[in-house]
CSV table of C-alpha atoms in Angstrom, one decimal:
chain,number,residue,atom,x,y,z
C,1074,MET,CA,-6.2,21.3,-26.2
C,1075,HIS,CA,-4.0,24.4,-27.4
C,1076,PRO,CA,-0.4,23.4,-26.6
C,1077,VAL,CA,0.6,27.0,-27.4
C,1078,LEU,CA,-2.0,28.2,-24.6
C,1079,CYS,CA,-1.2,25.6,-21.8
C,1080,GLY,CA,2.9,26.4,-22.4
C,1081,LEU,CA,1.9,29.7,-21.8
C,1082,ALA,CA,-0.4,29.4,-18.8
C,1083,ALA,CA,3.0,27.2,-17.5
C,1084,ASN,CA,5.1,30.1,-18.0
C,1085,ALA,CA,7.1,31.4,-15.0
C,1086,SER,CA,7.5,35.1,-16.9
C,1087,LEU,CA,3.8,35.8,-17.8
C,1088,PRO,CA,2.2,38.9,-16.8
C,1089,SER,CA,-0.3,38.9,-14.2
C,1090,ARG,CA,-2.8,40.2,-16.7
C,1091,LEU,CA,-2.2,38.2,-19.2
C,1092,ILE,CA,-2.9,35.1,-16.3
C,1093,ASP,CA,-6.6,36.9,-16.0
C,1094,GLN,CA,-7.1,37.0,-20.1
C,1095,LEU,CA,-6.0,33.4,-20.0
C,1096,ILE,CA,-8.5,32.4,-17.3
C,1097,ALA,CA,-11.2,34.2,-19.4
C,1098,LEU,CA,-10.9,32.0,-21.8
C,1099,ALA,CA,-12.0,28.8,-19.4
C,1100,ASP,CA,-10.2,26.2,-21.4
C,1101,ASP,CA,-10.1,23.0,-19.3
C,1102,ALA,CA,-6.4,22.2,-20.3
C,1103,VAL,CA,-5.2,26.1,-20.0
C,1104,ASP,CA,-7.1,26.0,-16.9
C,1105,SER,CA,-5.4,23.6,-15.4
C,1106,GLU,CA,-1.9,24.9,-16.0
C,1107,LEU,CA,-3.1,27.6,-14.4
C,1108,ALA,CA,-4.1,26.0,-11.1
C,1109,SER,CA,-0.3,24.7,-10.2
C,1110,ARG,CA,1.1,28.5,-10.7
C,1111,PRO,CA,2.6,29.9,-6.9
C,1112,ASP,CA,1.8,33.5,-8.1
C,1113,LEU,CA,-2.0,33.3,-7.9
C,1114,SER,CA,-3.7,36.2,-6.4
C,1115,HIS,CA,-7.3,35.5,-4.8
C,1116,VAL,CA,-9.6,36.3,-7.1
C,1117,GLN,CA,-7.4,34.2,-9.7
C,1118,VAL,CA,-7.5,31.3,-7.8
C,1119,VAL,CA,-11.8,31.5,-7.0
C,1120,ALA,CA,-11.9,32.6,-10.4
C,1121,LEU,CA,-10.5,29.4,-11.8
C,1122,ALA,CA,-12.5,27.8,-8.9
C,1123,SER,CA,-15.3,28.7,-10.6
C,1124,ARG,CA,-14.5,27.2,-14.1
C,1125,THR,CA,-14.4,23.4,-13.6
C,1126,GLU,CA,-14.9,21.6,-9.8
C,1127,ALA,CA,-12.0,19.4,-11.1
C,1128,THR,CA,-9.9,22.8,-10.8
C,1129,ALA,CA,-11.7,23.7,-7.4
C,1130,VAL,CA,-10.8,20.4,-6.9
C,1131,GLN,CA,-7.0,21.0,-7.5
C,1132,LEU,CA,-7.0,24.1,-6.1
C,1133,ALA,CA,-8.6,23.1,-2.9
C,1134,TYR,CA,-6.6,20.3,-2.0
C,1135,GLU,CA,-3.2,22.9,-2.7
C,1136,GLY,CA,-5.3,24.5,0.9
C,1137,ARG,CA,-5.7,27.7,-1.9
C,1138,LEU,CA,-9.5,27.7,-1.6
C,1139,THR,CA,-10.9,28.3,2.1
C,1140,ALA,CA,-14.3,27.5,3.1
C,1141,SER,CA,-16.0,31.2,2.6
C,1142,ASP,CA,-14.9,30.4,-1.2
C,1143,ILE,CA,-16.7,27.7,-1.9
C,1144,ASP,CA,-20.6,26.9,-2.1
C,1145,PRO,CA,-21.2,23.0,-1.3
C,1146,VAL,CA,-24.0,23.1,-3.3
C,1147,THR,CA,-22.9,23.8,-6.9
C,1148,GLN,CA,-19.1,22.6,-6.1
C,1149,PRO,CA,-19.5,19.4,-4.4
C,1150,ARG,CA,-16.6,17.7,-5.2
C,1151,ALA,CA,-14.4,20.9,-4.0
C,1152,ALA,CA,-16.3,20.9,-0.7
C,1153,LEU,CA,-15.2,17.5,-0.1
C,1154,ALA,CA,-11.7,18.1,-0.9
C,1155,LEU,CA,-12.3,20.6,1.7
C,1156,LEU,CA,-13.7,18.4,4.3
C,1157,ASP,CA,-11.0,16.1,3.5
C,1158,GLU,CA,-8.3,18.4,4.4
C,1159,GLN,CA,-10.1,18.9,7.7
C,1160,ALA,CA,-10.8,23.1,6.6
C,1161,GLY,CA,-14.5,22.2,5.6
C,1162,ARG,CA,-18.0,23.3,7.8
C,1163,PRO,CA,-19.6,20.6,10.0
C,1164,GLU,CA,-23.1,21.4,8.3
C,1165,TRP,CA,-21.7,20.2,5.1
C,1166,ALA,CA,-20.7,17.0,6.7
C,1167,ARG,CA,-24.2,16.4,7.5
C,1168,LEU,CA,-25.6,17.8,3.9
C,1169,PHE,CA,-23.0,15.2,2.0
C,1170,ALA,CA,-24.0,12.4,4.5
C,1171,VAL,CA,-27.5,12.2,3.0
C,1172,ASP,CA,-26.8,13.5,-0.8
C,1173,PRO,CA,-28.5,11.6,-2.9
C,1174,VAL,CA,-25.5,11.4,-4.9
C,1175,VAL,CA,-23.9,8.1,-3.5
C,1176,GLU,CA,-20.0,9.3,-5.4
C,1177,HIS,CA,-20.6,12.3,-2.5
C,1178,ARG,CA,-21.1,9.9,0.6
C,1179,GLU,CA,-18.9,7.6,-0.4
C,1180,LYS,CA,-16.1,10.4,-0.4
C,1181,LEU,CA,-17.3,11.6,2.4
C,1182,ALA,CA,-17.0,8.2,4.3
C,1183,ALA,CA,-13.1,9.0,3.7
C,1184,CYS,CA,-13.1,12.2,4.8
C,1185,PRO,CA,-11.0,12.8,8.5
C,1186,GLY,CA,-12.7,14.3,11.5
C,1187,LEU,CA,-16.2,13.7,11.0
C,1188,PRO,CA,-18.6,14.2,13.9
C,1189,PRO,CA,-19.8,11.2,15.4
C,1190,ASP,CA,-23.0,11.6,14.1
C,1191,VAL,CA,-22.4,11.9,10.6
C,1192,VAL,CA,-20.0,8.6,11.3
C,1193,GLU,CA,-23.1,6.8,12.5
C,1194,THR,CA,-25.1,7.8,9.3
C,1195,LEU,CA,-23.0,6.7,6.8
C,1196,ALA,CA,-22.4,3.5,9.3
C,1197,ALA,CA,-25.7,3.1,8.4
C,1198,ASP,CA,-25.8,4.0,4.8
C,1199,PRO,CA,-27.6,1.5,2.3
C,1200,ASP,CA,-25.4,1.8,-0.4
C,1201,VAL,CA,-22.3,-0.6,0.8
C,1202,ARG,CA,-19.5,1.0,-1.0
C,1203,VAL,CA,-20.3,3.9,1.3
C,1204,VAL,CA,-20.3,1.5,4.7
C,1205,ALA,CA,-17.0,0.0,3.4
C,1206,GLU,CA,-15.3,3.6,2.3
C,1207,LEU,CA,-16.4,4.6,6.3
C,1208,ALA,CA,-14.7,1.2,7.3
C,1209,LEU,CA,-11.1,1.9,5.4
C,1210,TRP,CA,-10.4,4.7,7.6
C,1211,THR,CA,-12.9,4.4,11.1
C,1212,THR,CA,-11.9,4.9,14.4
C,1213,PRO,CA,-10.7,1.3,16.7
C,1214,GLU,CA,-14.5,1.8,18.6
C,1215,MET,CA,-16.1,1.7,14.6
C,1216,ALA,CA,-14.6,-0.9,12.4
C,1217,THR,CA,-15.0,-3.5,15.5
C,1218,GLY,CA,-19.4,-3.0,15.5
C,1219,LEU,CA,-18.2,-3.1,11.2
C,1220,ALA,CA,-16.7,-6.5,11.3
C,1221,SER,CA,-19.7,-8.2,12.1
C,1222,HIS,CA,-21.5,-6.9,9.0
C,1223,PRO,CA,-23.8,-8.6,7.2
C,1224,HIS,CA,-21.0,-7.9,3.5
C,1225,ALA,CA,-18.0,-9.5,2.9
C,1226,GLU,CA,-17.1,-6.2,1.8
C,1227,VAL,CA,-17.5,-4.2,4.6
C,1228,ARG,CA,-15.8,-7.0,6.2
C,1229,ARG,CA,-12.5,-6.4,3.7
C,1230,ALA,CA,-12.4,-3.1,4.4
C,1231,VAL,CA,-11.8,-3.4,8.1
C,1232,ALA,CA,-9.4,-5.6,7.5
C,1233,ALA,CA,-7.4,-2.9,5.7
C,1234,ASN,CA,-7.5,-0.6,8.4
C,1235,GLU,CA,-5.0,-0.4,10.9
C,1236,ALA,CA,-6.9,1.2,13.3
C,1237,THR,CA,-8.7,-1.9,13.9
C,1238,PRO,CA,-7.8,-3.6,17.0
C,1239,PRO,CA,-5.8,-6.9,16.4
C,1240,ALA,CA,-8.0,-8.9,17.9
C,1241,VAL,CA,-10.6,-7.9,15.9
C,1242,LEU,CA,-8.2,-8.8,12.6
C,1243,ALA,CA,-7.6,-12.5,13.8
C,1244,MET,CA,-12.0,-13.1,14.4
C,1245,LEU,CA,-11.5,-12.2,10.4
C,1246,VAL,CA,-8.9,-14.1,9.0
C,1247,THR,CA,-10.2,-17.2,11.5
C,1248,GLY,CA,-13.9,-16.2,11.1
C,1249,GLU,CA,-14.2,-17.8,15.0
C,1250,GLY,CA,-16.5,-15.4,17.1
C,1251,LEU,CA,-18.8,-13.7,14.2
C,1252,PRO,CA,-20.9,-14.7,12.1
C,1253,PRO,CA,-21.1,-15.2,8.4
C,1254,ALA,CA,-21.2,-12.5,6.2
C,1255,ARG,CA,-24.3,-13.1,4.1
C,1256,TRP,CA,-23.6,-10.9,0.7
C,1257,CYS,CA,-20.7,-9.4,-1.2
C,1258,LEU,CA,-20.7,-7.3,-4.4
C,1259,VAL,CA,-21.2,-10.8,-7.0
C,1260,CYS,CA,-24.5,-12.0,-5.7
C,1261,ASP,CA,-25.5,-8.8,-5.1
C,1262,ARG,CA,-26.0,-9.0,-8.5
C,1263,GLU,CA,-25.4,-12.4,-10.0
C,1264,ARG,CA,-27.3,-15.6,-9.1
C,1265,THR,CA,-24.5,-17.8,-7.9
C,1266,PRO,CA,-22.2,-20.2,-9.0
C,1267,PHE,CA,-20.5,-17.4,-11.1
C,1268,VAL,CA,-17.0,-16.3,-12.6
C,1269,HIS,CA,-17.5,-12.7,-14.1
C,1270,ASP,CA,-15.7,-13.3,-17.0
C,1271,PRO,CA,-12.6,-11.4,-17.6
C,1272,GLY,CA,-13.0,-10.6,-21.0
C,1273,CYS,CA,-16.6,-9.4,-20.6
C,1274,PRO,CA,-18.4,-6.8,-23.3
C,1275,ARG,CA,-20.9,-5.2,-20.2
C,1276,SER,CA,-19.7,-1.4,-20.7
C,1277,ASP,CA,-21.8,-1.1,-17.5
C,1278,CYS,CA,-20.3,-4.0,-15.4
C,1279,ASP,CA,-17.5,-3.0,-12.8
C,1280,LEU,CA,-16.6,-6.1,-11.3
C,1281,LEU,CA,-13.4,-7.0,-11.4
C,1282,PRO,CA,-11.9,-9.8,-13.8
C,1283,GLY,CA,-11.9,-13.2,-12.1
C,1284,ALA,CA,-14.5,-12.2,-9.1
C,1285,SER,CA,-16.6,-14.9,-7.9
C,1286,CYS,CA,-19.0,-16.7,-5.4
C,1287,ASP,CA,-20.6,-20.4,-4.7
C,1288,GLY,CA,-22.7,-18.6,-2.0
C,1289,SER,CA,-19.0,-18.3,0.5
C,1290,HIS,CA,-18.1,-15.0,-1.1
C,1291,GLU,CA,-14.1,-16.6,-1.9
C,1292,SER,CA,-13.0,-13.9,-4.3
C,1293,THR,CA,-14.2,-10.9,-1.7
C,1294,VAL,CA,-12.5,-13.6,1.1
C,1295,HIS,CA,-9.5,-13.8,-0.6
C,1296,ASP,CA,-9.0,-10.3,-1.0
C,1297,MET,CA,-10.2,-9.9,3.3
C,1298,TRP,CA,-7.5,-12.1,3.5
C,1299,LEU,CA,-4.9,-10.2,1.7
C,1300,SER,CA,-5.4,-6.9,2.7
C,1301,ALA,CA,-5.4,-8.8,6.6
C,1302,LEU,CA,-2.2,-9.8,5.8
C,1303,ARG,CA,-0.5,-6.4,4.6
C,1304,ASN,CA,-2.1,-4.9,7.5
C,1305,PRO,CA,0.7,-4.2,10.0
C,1306,ALA,CA,-1.3,-4.9,13.3
C,1307,THR,CA,-3.0,-8.3,12.2
C,1308,PRO,CA,-1.2,-11.0,14.8
C,1309,VAL,CA,1.0,-12.9,13.3
C,1310,ASP,CA,-0.1,-16.0,14.7
C,1311,ALA,CA,-3.6,-16.0,12.9
C,1312,VAL,CA,-1.8,-15.4,9.8
C,1313,VAL,CA,1.0,-18.1,9.8
C,1314,GLY,CA,-1.4,-21.2,8.0
C,1315,PHE,CA,-1.4,-18.9,4.8
C,1316,ALA,CA,2.5,-20.6,4.3
C,1317,GLY,CA,0.9,-23.6,2.3
C,1318,HIS,CA,-2.2,-21.7,0.6
C,1319,PRO,CA,-2.6,-22.2,-3.0
C,1320,SER,CA,-3.0,-18.5,-3.4
C,1321,MET,CA,0.7,-17.0,-4.3
C,1322,LEU,CA,-0.5,-13.7,-4.0
C,1323,LEU,CA,-1.1,-14.3,-0.6
C,1324,ARG,CA,2.0,-16.6,0.2
C,1325,SER,CA,3.9,-13.0,-1.4
C,1326,GLN,CA,2.1,-11.0,1.0
C,1327,LEU,CA,2.7,-13.2,4.1
C,1328,ALA,CA,6.4,-13.3,2.8
C,1329,ALA,CA,6.7,-9.8,3.3
C,1330,ARG,CA,5.7,-9.5,6.8
C,1331,ALA,CA,8.3,-8.6,9.5
C,1332,ASP,CA,6.7,-10.5,12.5
C,1333,LEU,CA,7.0,-14.0,10.7
C,1334,PRO,CA,9.0,-17.1,12.8
C,1335,PRO,CA,12.8,-18.3,11.2
C,1336,GLU,CA,11.1,-21.7,11.0
C,1337,LEU,CA,8.6,-19.9,8.7
C,1338,TRP,CA,10.9,-18.6,6.4
C,1339,GLU,CA,12.7,-22.1,5.6
C,1340,ARG,CA,9.4,-23.0,4.3
C,1341,LEU,CA,8.9,-19.7,2.0
C,1342,ALA,CA,12.6,-19.9,1.1
C,1343,ARG,CA,11.5,-23.4,-1.0
C,1344,ASP,CA,8.4,-22.0,-2.3
C,1345,PRO,CA,7.6,-23.1,-5.6
C,1346,THR,CA,6.9,-19.3,-7.4
C,1347,PRO,CA,9.8,-16.7,-7.9
C,1348,GLY,CA,7.6,-14.4,-6.6
C,1349,VAL,CA,7.8,-16.1,-3.2
C,1350,ARG,CA,11.1,-16.0,-2.7
C,1351,GLY,CA,11.4,-12.8,-4.1
C,1352,ASP,CA,9.4,-11.0,-1.5
C,1353,LEU,CA,10.9,-12.7,1.1
C,1354,ALA,CA,14.4,-11.7,0.4
C,1355,GLU,CA,13.2,-7.9,0.1
C,1356,ASN,CA,12.4,-8.7,3.5
C,1357,PRO,CA,14.4,-7.1,5.9
C,1358,ALA,CA,13.7,-9.0,9.0
C,1359,ILE,CA,15.0,-12.4,7.6
C,1360,GLY,CA,18.1,-13.3,8.9
C,1361,ASP,CA,21.7,-13.8,7.7
C,1362,ALA,CA,21.7,-17.5,7.0
C,1363,GLN,CA,18.3,-17.3,4.9
C,1364,MET,CA,19.9,-14.3,3.0
C,1365,ARG,CA,23.4,-16.1,2.0
C,1366,ALA,CA,20.9,-19.0,0.8
C,1367,LEU,CA,18.8,-17.1,-1.1
C,1368,ALA,CA,21.5,-15.3,-2.7
C,1369,THR,CA,22.2,-18.6,-4.7
C,1370,ASP,CA,18.8,-18.9,-5.8
C,1371,LEU,CA,18.7,-19.3,-9.8
C,1372,ASP,CA,16.1,-17.0,-10.4
C,1373,ARG,CA,17.2,-12.9,-11.1
C,1374,ILE,CA,14.0,-12.1,-9.7
C,1375,VAL,CA,14.5,-13.6,-6.2
C,1376,ARG,CA,18.7,-12.1,-6.3
C,1377,ARG,CA,17.1,-8.5,-7.4
C,1378,GLY,CA,14.4,-8.5,-4.5
C,1379,LEU,CA,17.6,-9.4,-1.3
C,1380,ALA,CA,19.5,-6.5,-3.2
C,1381,HIS,CA,17.2,-4.1,-2.4
C,1382,ASN,CA,16.8,-5.4,1.6
C,1383,PRO,CA,18.4,-3.0,3.5
C,1384,SER,CA,19.5,-5.4,5.4
C,1385,VAL,CA,21.7,-7.3,3.0
C,1386,PRO,CA,25.0,-8.1,3.8
C,1387,LEU,CA,27.5,-6.1,1.5
C,1388,ASP,CA,29.4,-9.3,0.7
C,1389,VAL,CA,26.3,-11.5,-0.3
C,1390,LEU,CA,25.3,-7.8,-2.2
C,1391,GLY,CA,28.9,-7.9,-4.1
C,1392,HIS,CA,28.4,-11.1,-5.5
C,1393,LEU,CA,24.7,-10.0,-6.7
C,1394,ALA,CA,26.0,-7.3,-8.2
C,1395,ALA,CA,28.3,-9.1,-10.2
C,1396,VAL,CA,25.7,-11.7,-11.3
C,1397,THR,CA,22.3,-9.8,-11.3
C,1398,ARG,CA,21.7,-6.6,-13.3
C,1399,ILE,CA,20.7,-4.5,-10.9
C,1400,GLY,CA,20.7,-0.7,-12.3
C,1401,PRO,CA,21.6,2.8,-11.6
C,1402,THR,CA,20.8,3.3,-8.2
C,1403,VAL,CA,21.8,3.7,-4.8
C,1404,LEU,CA,20.3,0.2,-2.6
C,1405,PRO,CA,19.2,0.7,0.8
C,1406,ARG,CA,22.5,-1.1,2.1
C,1407,ILE,CA,24.8,1.0,0.0
C,1408,ALA,CA,22.5,4.5,1.9
C,1409,ALA,CA,23.1,3.1,5.2
C,1410,ALA,CA,26.7,2.4,5.1
C,1411,SER,CA,29.1,3.3,7.3
C,1412,PRO,CA,32.2,5.2,6.6
C,1413,ALA,CA,34.4,2.3,7.4
C,1414,GLU,CA,32.1,0.2,4.8
C,1415,VAL,CA,32.2,3.0,2.1
C,1416,GLU,CA,36.2,2.6,2.3
C,1417,ASP,CA,36.1,-0.7,2.5
C,1418,MET,CA,34.0,-1.0,-0.9
C,1419,ALA,CA,35.3,2.2,-2.8
C,1420,ARG,CA,38.8,-0.1,-2.2
C,1421,SER,CA,37.4,-3.7,-3.2
C,1422,THR,CA,38.2,-6.1,-5.8
C,1423,ASN,CA,35.5,-6.6,-6.6
C,1424,PRO,CA,34.3,-4.1,-9.4
C,1425,ALA,CA,30.4,-4.6,-8.7
C,1426,LEU,CA,30.9,-3.5,-5.4
C,1427,ARG,CA,32.9,0.0,-6.6
C,1428,MET,CA,30.0,0.8,-9.2
C,1429,LEU,CA,27.3,-0.1,-5.9
C,1430,VAL,CA,29.0,2.4,-4.2
C,1431,ALA,CA,29.4,4.5,-6.4
C,1432,GLU,CA,26.3,5.8,-7.3
C,1433,ARG,CA,26.4,7.6,-3.5
C,1434,ARG,CA,26.5,11.1,-3.8
C,1435,ASP,CA,27.9,12.2,-0.4
C,1436,LEU,CA,31.1,10.6,-0.8
C,1437,PRO,CA,33.9,11.8,1.0
C,1438,THR,CA,36.0,13.8,-1.4
C,1439,GLY,CA,38.9,11.3,-1.2
C,1440,ILE,CA,36.8,8.4,-2.3
C,1441,ARG,CA,35.3,9.9,-5.0
C,1442,ASP,CA,38.3,11.5,-6.8
C,1443,GLN,CA,39.4,7.7,-6.0
C,1444,LEU,CA,36.2,6.5,-8.1
C,1445,ALA,CA,36.8,9.0,-10.4
C,1446,LEU,CA,40.6,6.9,-11.5
C,1447,ASP,CA,38.5,4.1,-11.4
C,1448,PRO,CA,39.4,1.2,-14.5
C,1449,ASP,CA,36.1,0.1,-14.8
C,1450,ALA,CA,33.6,1.9,-16.7
C,1451,LYS,CA,31.0,0.9,-15.2
C,1452,VAL,CA,32.2,2.1,-11.6
C,1453,ALA,CA,33.4,5.3,-13.8
C,1454,LYS,CA,29.8,5.4,-14.9
C,1455,SER,CA,27.9,5.5,-11.8
C,1456,ILE,CA,30.6,8.1,-10.4
C,1457,ALA,CA,30.2,10.1,-13.5
C,1458,PRO,CA,27.3,12.6,-11.6
C,1459,HIS,CA,28.9,13.1,-8.2
C,1460,PRO,CA,29.0,17.0,-7.4
C,1461,GLY,CA,32.3,18.0,-6.7
C,1462,LEU,CA,34.2,16.4,-9.4
C,1463,SER,CA,36.5,19.2,-11.4
C,1464,GLU,CA,35.9,19.7,-15.2
C,1465,ALA,CA,39.5,18.0,-15.7
C,1466,GLN,CA,38.5,15.0,-13.5
C,1467,LEU,CA,35.3,14.9,-16.0
C,1468,ARG,CA,37.3,15.2,-19.1
C,1469,ALA,CA,39.2,12.4,-17.9
C,1470,LEU,CA,36.7,10.1,-17.8
C,1471,VAL,CA,35.3,11.1,-21.0
C,1472,ASP,CA,39.3,10.5,-22.5
C,1473,ARG,CA,39.0,7.1,-20.5
C,1474,HIS,CA,35.6,5.2,-21.4
C,1475,GLY,CA,34.1,6.9,-24.0
C,1476,VAL,CA,30.4,6.8,-25.6
C,1477,ARG,CA,30.4,5.2,-22.3
C,1478,VAL,CA,30.7,7.4,-20.2
C,1479,VAL,CA,29.5,11.2,-22.2
C,1480,ALA,CA,26.0,10.7,-21.1
C,1481,LYS,CA,26.7,10.4,-17.4
C,1482,VAL,CA,29.1,13.2,-17.8
C,1483,ALA,CA,26.7,15.5,-18.7
C,1484,THR,CA,24.2,15.5,-16.1
C,1485,ASN,CA,27.2,16.4,-14.0
C,1486,PRO,CA,25.6,20.2,-12.2
C,1487,GLY,CA,29.5,21.1,-11.6
C,1488,ALA,CA,30.0,20.2,-16.2
C,1489,SER,CA,30.9,23.8,-17.5
C,1490,PRO,CA,29.5,25.4,-20.7
C,1491,ALA,CA,32.3,24.9,-22.5
C,1492,LEU,CA,31.9,20.7,-21.4
C,1493,LEU,CA,28.3,20.4,-22.9
C,1494,GLU,CA,30.1,22.0,-26.1
C,1495,ASP,CA,32.3,19.4,-26.3
C,1496,LEU,CA,30.1,16.7,-25.3
C,1497,ALA,CA,27.3,17.6,-27.4
C,1498,ARG,CA,29.8,17.8,-30.5
C,1499,HIS,CA,31.4,14.1,-29.8
C,1500,GLU,CA,31.9,12.3,-32.3
C,1501,PRO,CA,30.5,9.5,-32.8
C,1502,PRO,CA,27.2,11.4,-31.5
C,1503,VAL,CA,25.4,9.6,-27.9
C,1504,GLN,CA,21.8,10.8,-28.2
C,1505,LYS,CA,21.3,9.7,-24.7
C,1506,ALA,CA,23.4,12.8,-23.9
C,1507,PHE,CA,21.9,15.7,-25.9
C,1508,ARG,CA,18.6,15.0,-23.6
C,1509,GLU,CA,21.1,15.2,-20.7
C,1510,ILE,CA,22.5,18.8,-22.0
C,1511,ALA,CA,19.5,20.4,-22.8
C,1512,ARG,CA,18.6,20.2,-19.2
C,1513,HIS,CA,21.5,20.7,-17.6
C,1514,PRO,CA,20.9,24.5,-16.3
C,1515,ASN,CA,24.7,25.3,-17.6
C,1516,ALA,CA,23.6,24.9,-21.3
C,1517,THR,CA,24.7,27.1,-24.1
C,1518,VAL,CA,23.5,28.4,-26.9
C,1519,PRO,CA,26.2,26.2,-29.4
C,1520,SER,CA,25.3,23.1,-27.4
C,1521,LEU,CA,21.1,23.7,-27.1
C,1522,LEU,CA,21.1,24.2,-30.5
C,1523,ALA,CA,22.8,20.4,-31.2
C,1524,CYS,CA,19.9,19.2,-28.8
C,1525,LEU,CA,17.5,20.2,-31.5
C,1526,THR,CA,18.8,18.6,-33.7
C,1527,ASP,CA,17.9,15.3,-31.9
C,1528,ASP,CA,13.9,14.6,-31.7
C,1529,GLN,CA,13.5,13.9,-28.0
C,1530,ALA,CA,16.5,16.7,-26.6
C,1531,ARG,CA,14.0,18.8,-29.1
C,1532,PRO,CA,11.4,19.7,-26.9
C,1533,ILE,CA,14.0,19.8,-23.8
C,1534,SER,CA,15.7,22.1,-25.8
C,1535,ALA,CA,12.8,24.5,-26.2
C,1536,GLY,CA,12.0,25.5,-22.5
C,1537,HIS,CA,15.6,25.7,-22.1
C,1538,PRO,CA,16.3,30.0,-21.2
C,1539,ALA,CA,19.4,30.2,-22.7
C,1540,LEU,CA,17.8,29.6,-25.8
C,1541,PRO,CA,17.9,33.3,-28.0
C,1542,PRO,CA,14.4,34.9,-28.0
C,1543,HIS,CA,14.2,34.9,-32.0
C,1544,LEU,CA,14.4,31.4,-32.2
C,1545,ILE,CA,12.5,30.4,-29.0
C,1546,VAL,CA,9.5,32.3,-31.1
C,1547,GLU,CA,10.2,30.2,-34.4
C,1548,LEU,CA,9.2,27.0,-32.2
C,1549,LEU,CA,6.2,28.4,-31.6
C,1550,SER,CA,4.6,27.2,-34.7
C,1551,ASP,CA,6.8,23.4,-34.5
C,1552,ASP,CA,5.4,20.2,-36.0
C,1553,ASN,CA,5.6,18.6,-32.7
C,1554,TRP,CA,3.5,19.8,-30.2
C,1555,GLN,CA,5.2,19.0,-27.2
C,1556,VAL,CA,8.4,21.5,-28.6
C,1557,ALA,CA,5.3,23.9,-29.0
C,1558,GLU,CA,4.7,23.8,-26.2
C,1559,ALA,CA,7.6,23.9,-24.0
C,1560,ALA,CA,8.7,26.6,-26.0
C,1561,ALA,CA,5.7,28.7,-25.1
C,1562,ALA,CA,6.5,27.6,-21.2
C,1563,ASN,CA,10.2,29.0,-21.6
C,1564,PRO,CA,10.8,32.4,-19.3
C,1565,SER,CA,12.6,33.8,-22.2
C,1566,LEU,CA,10.0,34.3,-24.7
C,1567,PRO,CA,9.6,37.8,-25.4
C,1568,GLN,CA,6.8,39.4,-23.0
C,1569,ALA,CA,5.8,41.5,-26.5
C,1570,VAL,CA,4.7,38.3,-28.2
C,1571,MET,CA,2.8,36.8,-25.2
C,1572,PRO,CA,0.2,39.2,-25.9
C,1573,GLU,CA,-0.2,37.6,-29.5
C,1574,LEU,CA,-0.6,34.1,-28.5
C,1575,ILE,CA,-3.6,34.6,-26.8
C,1576,PRO,CA,-7.1,34.7,-28.7
C,1577,ALA,CA,-8.7,38.4,-29.5
C,1578,GLY,CA,-11.8,38.5,-27.3
C,1579,SER,CA,-10.7,36.9,-24.6
C,1580,GLU,CA,-9.8,39.5,-22.2
C,1581,PRO,CA,-11.6,39.6,-18.6
């Protein structure tokens, strides 16, 4: 990979004639950058697509290629991408349905809107991977038929398909009404009983770590149950029995379901595994009493899960914020708070609750200004990036709280060039602030020069369009390849320099 060429390929100011020259290089990394440009002509798109299949696939998924641009014989993956986008041709589907390359048939099986004859062909495919992929995405009628497939891997895929009818999902969970599966991926290739060693040294082995079969296909059946538990179409009556299952993964997935009876909440709240209780705590369907009980859980995983529950009572959330590290995020319950609730939180005597509401970026002016005066540094850090704060308010935050808020103030969209320069010169320096200043659109040359002295901020600074052109050119030869690439991508890079960066002989 040539970082300067990759950066140049992404440069928004690159003239079209130089795009043609970069296309002529036929460099995979450069092609990938070029393919992301919004200003390519159709001719350039087709030329790029002819270079590598990966680039053609990218362009097909972005809707920049049509069926007329692709030859399914020489560019099968791109043709399959168009079929996946329902922009391919029906005859391509019939071609790939009998393709000798299994991966092509498997990809086709995941495509929507296939002709009925193609679906029937794929359902009878001799490779179980193809049939399983079809089962994962197919119609209710086909899923019903595949539920009795003799291979357990196909049944696992049917259990994950949300189009599978509830009665069929119940049969997959209980086994009632279905003949036993005869094979799985483990006993297809190993003599049973067999447990796959997680440290398996064979380079050609694609069995999952711990995959096992003693004749009952137990690891695949376990994964089928897990898929059914994740599937919202699976009837709750069919899965309540998993509350006492020895598998923590199954109990955790059960705890996340929104349709459990209250008595099951109580049982799962006493589960010995914190992860199970944490998934239950994050479940918005559980009741108020259950949430208040989980708020006293000794494990922080449980308390953090409850804090992210969109239905958690605000007083409980205030308690959780005081005893649990949540981080700078707008919690779902805070985002959904009513105007009256927002006002109550902003006036709360609990600084943790004020901090949480200060993370919102749509606060009324009066509440925003009130929180900007808050004496608690955590509240100040949360409110500092809020749009609409004046320069005087931002400077007051820095004067009051110092290094604790400098980086957050630097992220404020209204931070002025003068303020950013002062933040860049702050004593003691705040390393994280350099990165925020370097990506701020209002950053000036003095600010960016200071940011260039910081190793982590240097690549960000090198891409800032406010840098002087001569300095951008100097950074093209920086020892750090990320800096050189960012400088080449800088839209303020002089266009006169751009042709000099492209190797000679690359004219189209």
